[in-house]
Amino acid sequence: MTLMATGLAMMATVSLTSSVAYAQSSQPNILLIVSDDTGYGDLGPYGGGEGRGMPTPNIDRLADEGMTFYSFYAQPSCTPGRAAMLTGRIPNRSGMTTVAFQGQGGGLPAAEWTLGSVLKLGGYQTYFTGKWHLGEADYALPNAQGFDEMKYVGLYHLNAYTYADPTWFPDMDPKLRAMFQKVTKGALSGKAGEKAVEEFKINGQYVDTPEVNGASGVVGIPYFDSYVEKAAIGFLDEAAKSDKPFFIDVNFMKVHQPNMPAPEFEHKSMSKSKYADSIVELDTRIGRIMDKLRETGKDKNTLVFYTTDNGAWQDVYPDAGYTPFRGTKGTVREGGNRVPALAVWPGKIKPASKNHDIVGGLDLMATFASVAGVALPDKDREGKPMMFDSYDMSPILRGTGKSERTSWFYFTENELSPGAARVGNYKAVFNLRGDNGQETGGLAVDSNLGWKGATKYVATVPQVFDLWQDPQERYDIFMNNYTERTWTMVTISAAIKDLMKTYIEYPPRKLQSETYTGPIEISKYQQFEWVRDQLGKGGIDLPMPTGN
C-alpha cells in the first residue's frame, strides 16, 4: 500500500470512528419514572399539590422545565397499563389484560418486544427497578425481557404482600395463609441470563430488616420505595462512568393502597393523611433521582418521562387518588384512563410547555425508539408477524409537529372490541361499567361500581360525550339534546372497524389470567363462530342507528 493510500485509509477510519461516536452521543439517555394509581388531580401541575394539602415541588419542577400533557391516556388498571407502556401494544394483543394473583405463574409472553429489548437493538444499557406486575414466570421477568439488570423488583400490586400477614387477615384459613406464604415472592434481583434471586420478603408491617443473620430478611411496605430509589441512584452513578446510552425504568409502589408512608414522611404533608403523606414521599424520591441525574451531568442529554399506570382508584377512598373526571380505575370512563404525564428533555422540549393532543402510554414505544434511532420490528421475538399500536410523540416533544394519533380505544379486562372509543373530541361509551352515576350523581365515585360493577353494555346506541365541552362525561349528546349528534358515530365506527380488522392478521395472544365471566352459553359459542367468520370475510359492520 502506498503512503497516500495508507493516509487515505487512516482518514477513512478516523471519519468512520467519528461518525459512530457522534451517532452514539446523539442518542439520548432515557429515564422513565412510573408511579402507581396516582390521580390526575393529585399533582401540582394539574391543580393538586399544595392546593390539596400535598405539595409536589419536584414534580412541579418537571413541569416547569418540560412539557405537561393534559390528554394522556393509560389503561384502566395496573397490569394492562404497564403492559401497554412496555410493549406499545393494546393489552389484549399481548394477553396482559387482567391482574393476576401470586402463584398463578405466567406473565408477559417471551415473544413480546419491550422498551428494554427494543432499545437494546440501539446499543442501550437497560435497567429495571420497582413494581413489575407482568407475571412471575422466569421468562416474564425484566431480566428475560430486554433488561440487562433488574434490582428490587416487586412482582405484584402492593396489597398482595399483606395476604399472608395474620395481623391483616386473622380470619384467613391457615392452609390458605400457608399457600400465600409459599407462593408470594419478595423483591427480586438479577442480571440477564441469570436466575433472579430473592433479596428479601415484603410484608405489610413497619419493618426494615433486609438481611437477618446473613440471610434474606423482611422489608415492610412503608420502606420498599426507598430501595427502588436506592437502586435508581446507584445505577445513575455507574452509568455516569460510561459513554454508552442508557434506559432506566423506575417504578414506585406509591401510591397504590394500602398507603403506608415511610416513617420520615408520616404527617409531613399539610393534609397529614396517609395518602397525602405518600404523595409527598413519591415526590421527594423523584426529586432525589432527578438531583442525582443532574449531579452526574447526564441530564443534558436525557429524556425524562414521568407518568402513572392507570386512572385514580377512587373506589378505595380515603386511601385513593383524585381525578376531576367521571369514573374510577377499572372503568372506561375518563377517570379510569386519563392520567398525569410530564416530559423533560433539555434543549429539545420547550420549558413550561403544555400539550392537549390525544397521546398515551402506548406511544412510549414508538417515541423512545424514534429518539434512539431504532426501527420498530415487524416480527415478534419468535419471528411471527406482529404490529404495534404506538405513535411517535417526538414531533410533539421537539415542537416540530403533532402525533399521527387521532383516536384512543378504552378496554377493560375481557374486551376485544373497545368498551369506549374517542375520535377527536367525541367519545362513545358502550360499556357502562360503574353504571351511569344517577344513584350518586354523575360526578360521584359511582358507589364502588368501578371494578366491582359488572360490565353493562348499552343496546343499540352508546352514550356520546364532547370531551372538550364536557370532560366529565355528564351530558350524553347522542340524541338527548337540542341537536342530536348521531353523526359522530360515522368516524368512531370507522375507527373501531379498522381496529377490528387488525385482529385477522394479528390475533390476540392467550390471556395470561382470567376471572370468572359467567357460564359458557351455547349462544355465546355461536356468536364466537359468527364473529370469527365475519372477521375472516373482511371485518364487521357497525350500522348507524336511525334515531327513530
XYZ file of C-alpha atoms in Angstrom:
548
model
C 0.000 0.000 0.000
C 1.332 3.453 -0.940
C 1.837 6.202 1.609
C -1.065 8.128 0.065
C -3.332 5.048 0.217
C -2.334 4.434 3.815
C -3.132 8.044 4.680
C -6.498 7.870 2.973
C -7.319 4.640 4.798
C -6.392 6.220 8.128
C -8.546 9.255 7.351
C -11.455 6.998 6.418
C -11.052 5.059 9.673
C -10.967 8.254 11.714
C -14.005 9.551 9.819
C -15.943 6.311 10.391
C -14.980 6.235 14.071
C -16.069 9.849 14.478
C -19.388 9.105 12.765
C -20.054 6.150 15.053
C -19.101 8.191 18.122
C -21.382 11.014 17.003
C -24.251 8.596 16.393
C -23.802 7.160 19.876
C -23.530 10.553 21.550
C -26.588 11.800 19.677
C -28.708 9.060 21.259
C -30.320 10.464 24.395
C -30.383 8.593 27.653
C -33.934 7.764 28.704
C -35.246 7.823 32.271
C -38.815 6.565 32.667
C -40.447 7.052 36.069
C -43.790 5.355 36.715
C -45.879 5.709 39.861
C -48.908 3.650 40.846
C -52.581 4.715 40.900
C -51.681 8.410 41.016
C -54.704 10.611 40.396
C -54.843 13.194 37.617
C -55.675 15.873 40.190
C -53.130 14.857 42.840
C -50.113 16.709 41.478
C -49.272 20.400 41.396
C -49.205 20.790 37.590
C -52.804 19.545 37.464
C -54.229 21.768 40.183
C -53.320 19.449 43.048
C -50.154 19.599 45.109
C -50.296 22.287 47.758
C -53.899 23.050 46.824
C -54.821 19.572 48.031
C -52.604 19.521 51.089
C -49.789 17.544 49.460
C -47.051 19.782 47.979
C -45.192 18.312 44.982
C -42.286 20.737 44.374
C -40.113 18.224 42.495
C -42.885 17.179 40.129
C -43.769 20.865 39.718
C -40.181 21.457 38.643
C -40.506 18.790 35.947
C -43.480 20.704 34.573
C -41.568 23.997 34.747
C -38.594 22.524 32.888
C -40.546 20.457 30.363
C -43.948 19.526 28.947
C -47.228 18.760 30.723
C -49.720 16.509 28.916
C -53.430 17.037 29.533
C -54.939 14.322 27.301
C -52.525 11.497 28.101
C -54.107 8.056 28.444
C -53.200 4.854 30.251
C -55.231 1.636 30.614
C -57.808 1.221 33.406
C -55.718 -0.997 35.733
C -52.182 -1.934 36.704
C -51.215 -4.951 34.596
C -52.688 -3.752 31.287
C -51.394 -0.236 31.935
C -47.847 -1.431 32.441
C -48.031 -3.936 29.593
C -49.221 -1.212 27.210
C -46.376 1.117 28.185
C -43.737 -1.580 27.996
C -44.845 -3.214 24.728
C -46.515 -0.389 22.797
C -49.458 -2.734 22.145
C -53.043 -2.730 23.378
C -53.155 -5.273 26.210
C -55.358 -7.842 24.501
C -52.657 -8.313 21.837
C -50.148 -9.468 24.451
C -52.723 -11.272 26.616
C -51.900 -8.952 29.528
C -55.412 -7.719 30.262
C -56.011 -8.806 33.852
C -54.283 -8.571 37.208
C -53.028 -11.997 38.272
C -52.695 -13.448 41.760
C -49.353 -14.635 43.056
C -48.828 -18.306 42.451
C -50.587 -18.258 39.078
C -47.299 -18.166 37.188
C -47.178 -16.996 33.599
C -46.888 -13.406 32.533
C -45.614 -11.319 29.654
C -45.035 -13.710 26.734
C -41.419 -14.279 25.760
C -42.268 -13.336 22.171
C -43.198 -9.749 23.072
C -40.859 -6.849 22.416
C -40.413 -4.425 25.304
C -38.914 -0.976 25.680
C -35.865 -2.742 27.070
C -35.386 -5.244 24.259
C -36.080 -2.681 21.507
C -33.653 -0.114 22.952
C -31.007 -2.809 23.291
C -31.131 -3.046 19.494
C -29.812 0.522 19.556
C -26.938 -0.295 21.888
C -28.574 0.899 25.108
C -27.687 -0.282 28.579
C -31.028 -1.207 30.184
C -32.083 -1.379 33.831
C -35.347 -2.003 35.711
C -36.292 -1.426 39.334
C -39.540 -1.465 41.320
C -43.026 -2.719 40.539
C -43.313 -5.142 37.608
C -46.785 -6.724 37.822
C -46.392 -8.510 34.490
C -46.089 -12.069 35.716
C -43.785 -14.212 37.809
C -42.528 -16.924 35.437
C -38.801 -16.705 34.681
C -39.451 -15.841 31.019
C -41.719 -12.979 32.080
C -39.253 -11.200 34.399
C -37.419 -7.991 33.423
C -34.046 -9.731 33.107
C -35.599 -12.004 30.455
C -37.466 -9.158 28.760
C -34.645 -6.969 27.494
C -33.233 -5.541 30.707
C -29.552 -6.089 31.432
C -30.301 -5.953 35.141
C -33.315 -5.903 37.453
C -32.989 -4.714 41.034
C -35.504 -4.827 43.898
C -38.368 -5.869 41.639
C -41.841 -6.312 43.156
C -43.955 -8.730 41.150
C -47.415 -7.822 42.395
C -49.688 -4.994 43.419
C -48.920 -3.694 46.899
C -51.872 -5.244 48.695
C -50.771 -8.724 47.587
C -47.947 -8.550 50.124
C -50.441 -8.380 53.003
C -52.320 -11.581 52.147
C -50.113 -13.884 54.194
C -49.941 -11.476 57.139
C -52.060 -12.690 60.102
C -52.283 -9.178 61.567
C -54.011 -8.023 58.381
C -56.268 -11.036 57.867
C -56.576 -13.014 61.121
C -59.712 -14.730 59.804
C -57.916 -16.385 56.889
C -57.869 -20.166 56.837
C -54.392 -21.286 57.997
C -53.978 -23.536 54.962
C -54.712 -20.633 52.624
C -52.288 -18.410 54.524
C -49.602 -21.074 54.238
C -50.233 -21.219 50.499
C -49.798 -17.446 50.128
C -46.652 -17.546 52.251
C -45.254 -20.226 49.977
C -46.051 -18.679 46.587
C -45.539 -14.957 47.263
C -42.119 -13.919 46.032
C -40.340 -10.949 47.591
C -38.035 -8.378 45.992
C -36.107 -9.991 43.135
C -32.782 -9.007 41.583
C -30.715 -10.484 38.797
C -28.847 -9.894 35.563
C -29.869 -11.030 32.098
C -29.216 -14.728 31.601
C -29.115 -15.402 35.331
C -31.700 -16.810 37.720
C -33.266 -13.959 39.713
C -32.662 -14.134 43.456
C -34.940 -13.032 46.266
C -33.314 -10.162 48.152
C -35.940 -10.032 50.909
C -39.584 -10.749 51.650
C -42.143 -7.934 51.653
C -44.965 -7.606 54.171
C -47.425 -5.025 55.475
C -45.542 -4.014 58.604
C -43.277 -1.161 59.648
C -40.152 -3.304 59.495
C -36.886 -2.767 57.619
C -34.618 -5.776 58.035
C -33.471 -6.758 54.529
C -30.884 -9.096 55.985
C -31.088 -11.210 59.143
C -28.056 -13.206 60.300
C -26.582 -13.201 56.811
C -29.803 -14.415 55.186
C -32.532 -12.508 53.352
C -34.942 -10.812 55.732
C -38.133 -8.789 55.507
C -38.900 -5.234 54.364
C -42.303 -3.743 55.024
C -44.428 -1.845 52.536
C -43.503 1.569 54.029
C -39.827 1.067 53.171
C -39.980 -0.621 49.770
C -39.779 2.530 47.651
C -36.605 3.586 49.456
C -34.936 0.545 47.871
C -36.285 1.496 44.448
C -34.819 4.977 44.914
C -31.525 3.462 46.096
C -31.337 1.201 43.040
C -32.044 4.061 40.633
C -29.437 6.334 42.177
C -26.879 3.520 42.215
C -27.478 2.855 38.537
C -27.093 6.531 37.617
C -23.775 6.663 39.470
C -22.489 3.699 37.465
C -23.946 4.939 34.169
C -22.088 8.224 34.630
C -18.819 6.328 34.166
C -19.797 5.131 30.674
C -20.418 6.794 27.317
C -22.985 4.128 26.438
C -26.582 5.445 26.280
C -28.845 4.078 28.982
C -32.518 3.355 29.551
C -33.658 3.041 33.156
C -37.256 2.177 34.070
C -38.071 3.212 37.664
C -41.396 2.013 39.092
C -42.539 3.172 42.519
C -45.179 1.274 44.506
C -46.597 4.540 45.806
C -49.440 5.441 45.802
C -51.284 2.121 45.428
C -53.273 1.268 48.515
C -52.546 0.467 51.286
C -50.685 3.748 51.597
C -48.190 3.368 54.408
C -45.713 6.257 54.178
C -42.141 5.673 55.280
C -41.658 6.942 58.868
C -39.795 10.090 57.788
C -42.829 11.113 55.717
C -45.551 10.480 58.279
C -47.539 13.704 58.813
C -45.154 15.599 56.537
C -47.974 16.629 54.204
C -50.223 19.569 55.002
C -53.184 17.188 54.985
C -51.421 14.696 57.271
C -53.421 11.858 55.734
C -51.697 8.644 54.706
C -52.383 9.240 51.037
C -51.121 12.834 51.121
C -48.013 11.777 53.064
C -47.387 9.109 50.414
C -47.671 11.659 47.605
C -45.071 13.789 49.400
C -42.858 10.691 49.689
C -43.265 9.922 45.986
C -42.427 13.496 45.038
C -39.348 13.522 47.280
C -37.974 10.281 45.861
C -38.493 11.525 42.298
C -36.653 14.696 43.291
C -33.691 12.750 44.667
C -33.377 10.735 41.469
C -33.507 13.924 39.396
C -30.889 15.526 41.661
C -28.579 12.576 41.055
C -29.137 12.777 37.292
C -28.222 16.481 37.347
C -25.218 15.793 39.598
C -23.791 13.335 37.063
C -24.203 15.874 34.245
C -26.118 13.292 32.221
C -29.311 15.334 32.449
C -28.235 17.482 29.479
C -28.719 14.506 27.163
C -31.517 12.621 28.926
C -35.186 12.394 28.042
C -37.074 12.086 31.330
C -40.663 10.881 31.190
C -42.981 10.574 34.193
C -46.469 9.046 34.242
C -48.607 6.504 36.114
C -50.149 3.151 35.192
C -53.890 3.878 35.303
C -56.508 6.320 36.495
C -57.221 7.034 40.153
C -58.711 4.218 42.201
C -61.479 6.310 43.740
C -63.289 3.211 44.964
C -60.814 2.906 47.853
C -61.405 6.385 49.294
C -59.943 7.803 51.521
C -56.854 5.802 50.561
C -57.293 6.970 47.000
C -56.209 9.377 44.317
C -58.303 12.217 42.984
C -59.464 12.854 39.454
C -61.814 15.597 38.263
C -63.199 13.161 35.704
C -66.083 10.731 35.943
C -65.457 7.141 36.888
C -62.564 5.348 38.506
C -59.874 2.767 37.910
C -61.417 -0.307 36.313
C -63.868 1.588 34.079
C -63.671 3.007 30.561
C -64.588 6.471 31.844
C -62.018 9.276 31.679
C -61.357 8.935 35.405
C -60.073 5.417 34.878
C -57.848 6.220 31.917
C -56.719 9.856 31.697
C -53.547 10.266 33.738
C -50.776 12.767 34.507
C -47.687 12.748 32.283
C -44.639 15.020 32.148
C -41.550 15.066 29.912
C -38.230 16.901 30.264
C -35.520 16.971 27.593
C -33.113 19.914 27.859
C -32.604 21.737 24.582
C -35.376 19.743 22.883
C -38.557 20.308 24.912
C -39.501 23.910 25.499
C -39.768 24.660 29.254
C -43.253 25.110 30.738
C -44.904 23.845 27.554
C -48.374 22.288 27.560
C -49.908 19.729 25.252
C -53.527 18.663 24.696
C -53.052 16.076 21.915
C -54.521 12.589 22.275
C -51.480 10.510 23.284
C -50.753 7.832 25.862
C -48.576 5.189 27.416
C -48.848 3.081 24.278
C -46.854 5.767 22.470
C -43.713 5.480 24.593
C -42.502 2.577 22.434
C -42.518 4.444 19.096
C -41.268 7.625 20.756
C -38.310 6.102 22.573
C -37.390 4.044 19.506
C -37.534 7.170 17.348
C -35.271 9.300 19.537
C -32.882 6.344 19.889
C -32.739 5.843 16.121
C -34.136 2.301 16.294
C -36.589 0.910 13.740
C -39.513 -0.939 15.322
C -39.557 -4.661 14.433
C -42.350 -6.027 12.246
C -41.988 -9.528 13.686
C -42.109 -10.645 17.291
C -39.148 -12.191 19.090
C -40.162 -15.614 17.747
C -40.239 -14.371 14.159
C -44.009 -14.161 13.752
C -45.725 -11.090 12.212
C -46.848 -8.518 14.770
C -47.958 -4.898 14.984
C -47.557 -2.046 17.421
C -50.319 0.354 18.470
C -47.774 3.071 19.188
C -47.369 6.525 17.636
C -44.235 8.643 17.709
C -44.613 11.629 20.051
C -41.163 13.077 19.318
C -42.526 15.816 16.991
C -44.670 16.986 19.913
C -41.699 16.901 22.275
C -39.474 18.825 19.889
C -42.210 21.262 18.919
C -41.885 20.392 15.236
C -45.305 18.833 14.645
C -48.059 16.668 16.020
C -48.573 12.963 16.634
C -50.368 11.000 13.943
C -52.718 9.618 16.595
C -56.297 10.887 16.322
C -58.133 8.282 18.398
C -57.974 6.309 21.621
C -59.594 2.964 22.445
C -60.582 2.080 26.021
C -60.600 -1.569 27.145
C -61.479 -3.457 30.297
C -60.290 -6.969 31.046
C -62.139 -9.176 28.582
C -62.865 -6.855 25.672
C -61.828 -7.495 22.085
C -63.831 -4.577 20.754
C -63.281 -1.463 22.881
C -65.678 -0.548 25.678
C -65.317 3.077 24.611
C -63.621 4.972 21.818
C -62.524 8.570 21.351
C -62.009 10.173 17.938
C -61.100 13.843 18.067
C -63.098 15.472 20.834
C -66.010 12.985 20.735
C -66.172 9.829 22.832
C -68.627 6.926 22.525
C -69.166 4.756 25.622
C -70.540 1.244 25.057
C -69.625 -0.340 28.396
C -71.361 1.479 31.263
C -69.340 -0.322 33.915
C -69.666 1.746 37.047
C -73.229 2.421 35.906
C -74.420 5.837 34.837
C -73.854 7.654 38.110
C -77.511 8.543 38.625
C -77.700 6.954 42.054
C -74.954 9.165 43.456
C -74.727 11.956 40.919
C -72.696 11.919 37.750
C -69.582 13.294 39.449
C -69.536 10.919 42.404
C -67.373 7.865 42.873
C -70.089 5.733 41.304
C -70.844 3.874 44.548
C -67.902 1.476 44.412
C -69.008 0.300 40.989
C -65.615 0.502 39.325
C -64.054 -2.926 39.321
C -66.935 -4.219 41.434
C -69.509 -3.194 38.867
C -70.337 -5.779 36.262
C -69.857 -4.936 32.613
C -73.035 -3.290 31.359
C -73.237 -2.801 27.618
C -75.718 -0.475 26.013
C -78.123 -1.885 23.466
C -78.152 -0.317 20.007
C -76.690 3.093 20.793
C -73.803 4.257 23.002
C -73.534 7.295 25.176
C -71.678 10.083 23.356
C -69.783 12.931 25.011
C -67.979 16.010 23.741
C -64.803 15.876 25.831
C -63.903 19.475 25.002
C -67.121 20.928 26.337
C -67.894 18.150 28.816
C -64.710 16.402 30.015
C -66.613 14.977 32.986
C -68.942 12.963 30.725
C -72.137 14.360 32.263
C -74.215 15.082 29.196
C -74.986 12.315 26.719
C -75.471 14.176 23.441
C -76.200 11.232 21.169
C -79.872 12.184 20.898
C -80.772 13.854 24.162
C -80.009 17.479 23.434
C -81.252 20.265 21.213
C -79.459 18.843 18.196
C -78.572 15.165 18.141
C -75.022 14.024 17.448
C -75.707 10.689 15.779
C -73.280 11.709 13.030
C -70.352 11.410 15.445
C -70.630 7.631 15.138
C -69.554 7.694 11.492
C -65.900 8.369 12.328
C -65.981 6.447 15.622
C -67.477 3.333 13.966
C -64.916 3.561 11.167
C -62.057 3.719 13.670
C -63.362 0.675 15.572
C -63.862 -1.246 12.338
C -60.261 -0.544 11.296
C -59.075 -1.778 14.699
C -61.105 -4.973 14.446
C -59.640 -5.747 11.033
C -56.147 -5.888 12.550
C -57.135 -8.950 14.599
C -57.368 -11.003 11.406
C -53.656 -10.724 10.615
C -52.510 -10.153 14.181
C -54.720 -12.224 16.529
C -54.504 -11.606 20.274
C -52.384 -13.906 22.401
C -53.893 -16.179 25.040
C -54.917 -14.255 28.171
C -52.376 -14.649 30.970
C -55.073 -14.545 33.653
C -58.842 -14.755 33.559
C -61.619 -14.118 36.028
C -64.986 -15.874 36.043
C -67.204 -14.140 33.492
C -70.244 -16.348 33.791
C -71.258 -19.677 32.251
C -70.208 -20.540 28.707
C -73.524 -20.491 26.928
C -74.399 -22.096 23.598
C -75.454 -18.714 22.241
C -72.077 -17.207 23.179
C -70.284 -20.031 21.382
C -72.406 -19.480 18.292
C -71.710 -15.742 18.448
C -67.998 -16.527 18.585
C -68.284 -18.693 15.480
C -70.139 -15.879 13.700
C -67.603 -13.230 14.709
C -64.725 -15.420 13.546
C -66.395 -15.959 10.177
C -67.210 -12.274 9.762
C -63.694 -11.164 10.617
C -62.370 -13.629 8.071
C -64.630 -12.152 5.408
C -63.216 -8.670 5.863
C -64.476 -7.194 9.097
C -67.777 -6.444 10.745
C -70.296 -3.718 10.097
C -71.404 -1.290 12.772
C -74.613 0.106 11.244
C -75.757 3.603 12.110
C -78.926 3.789 14.257
C -81.738 5.609 12.505
C -82.701 7.658 15.548
C -86.340 6.560 15.193
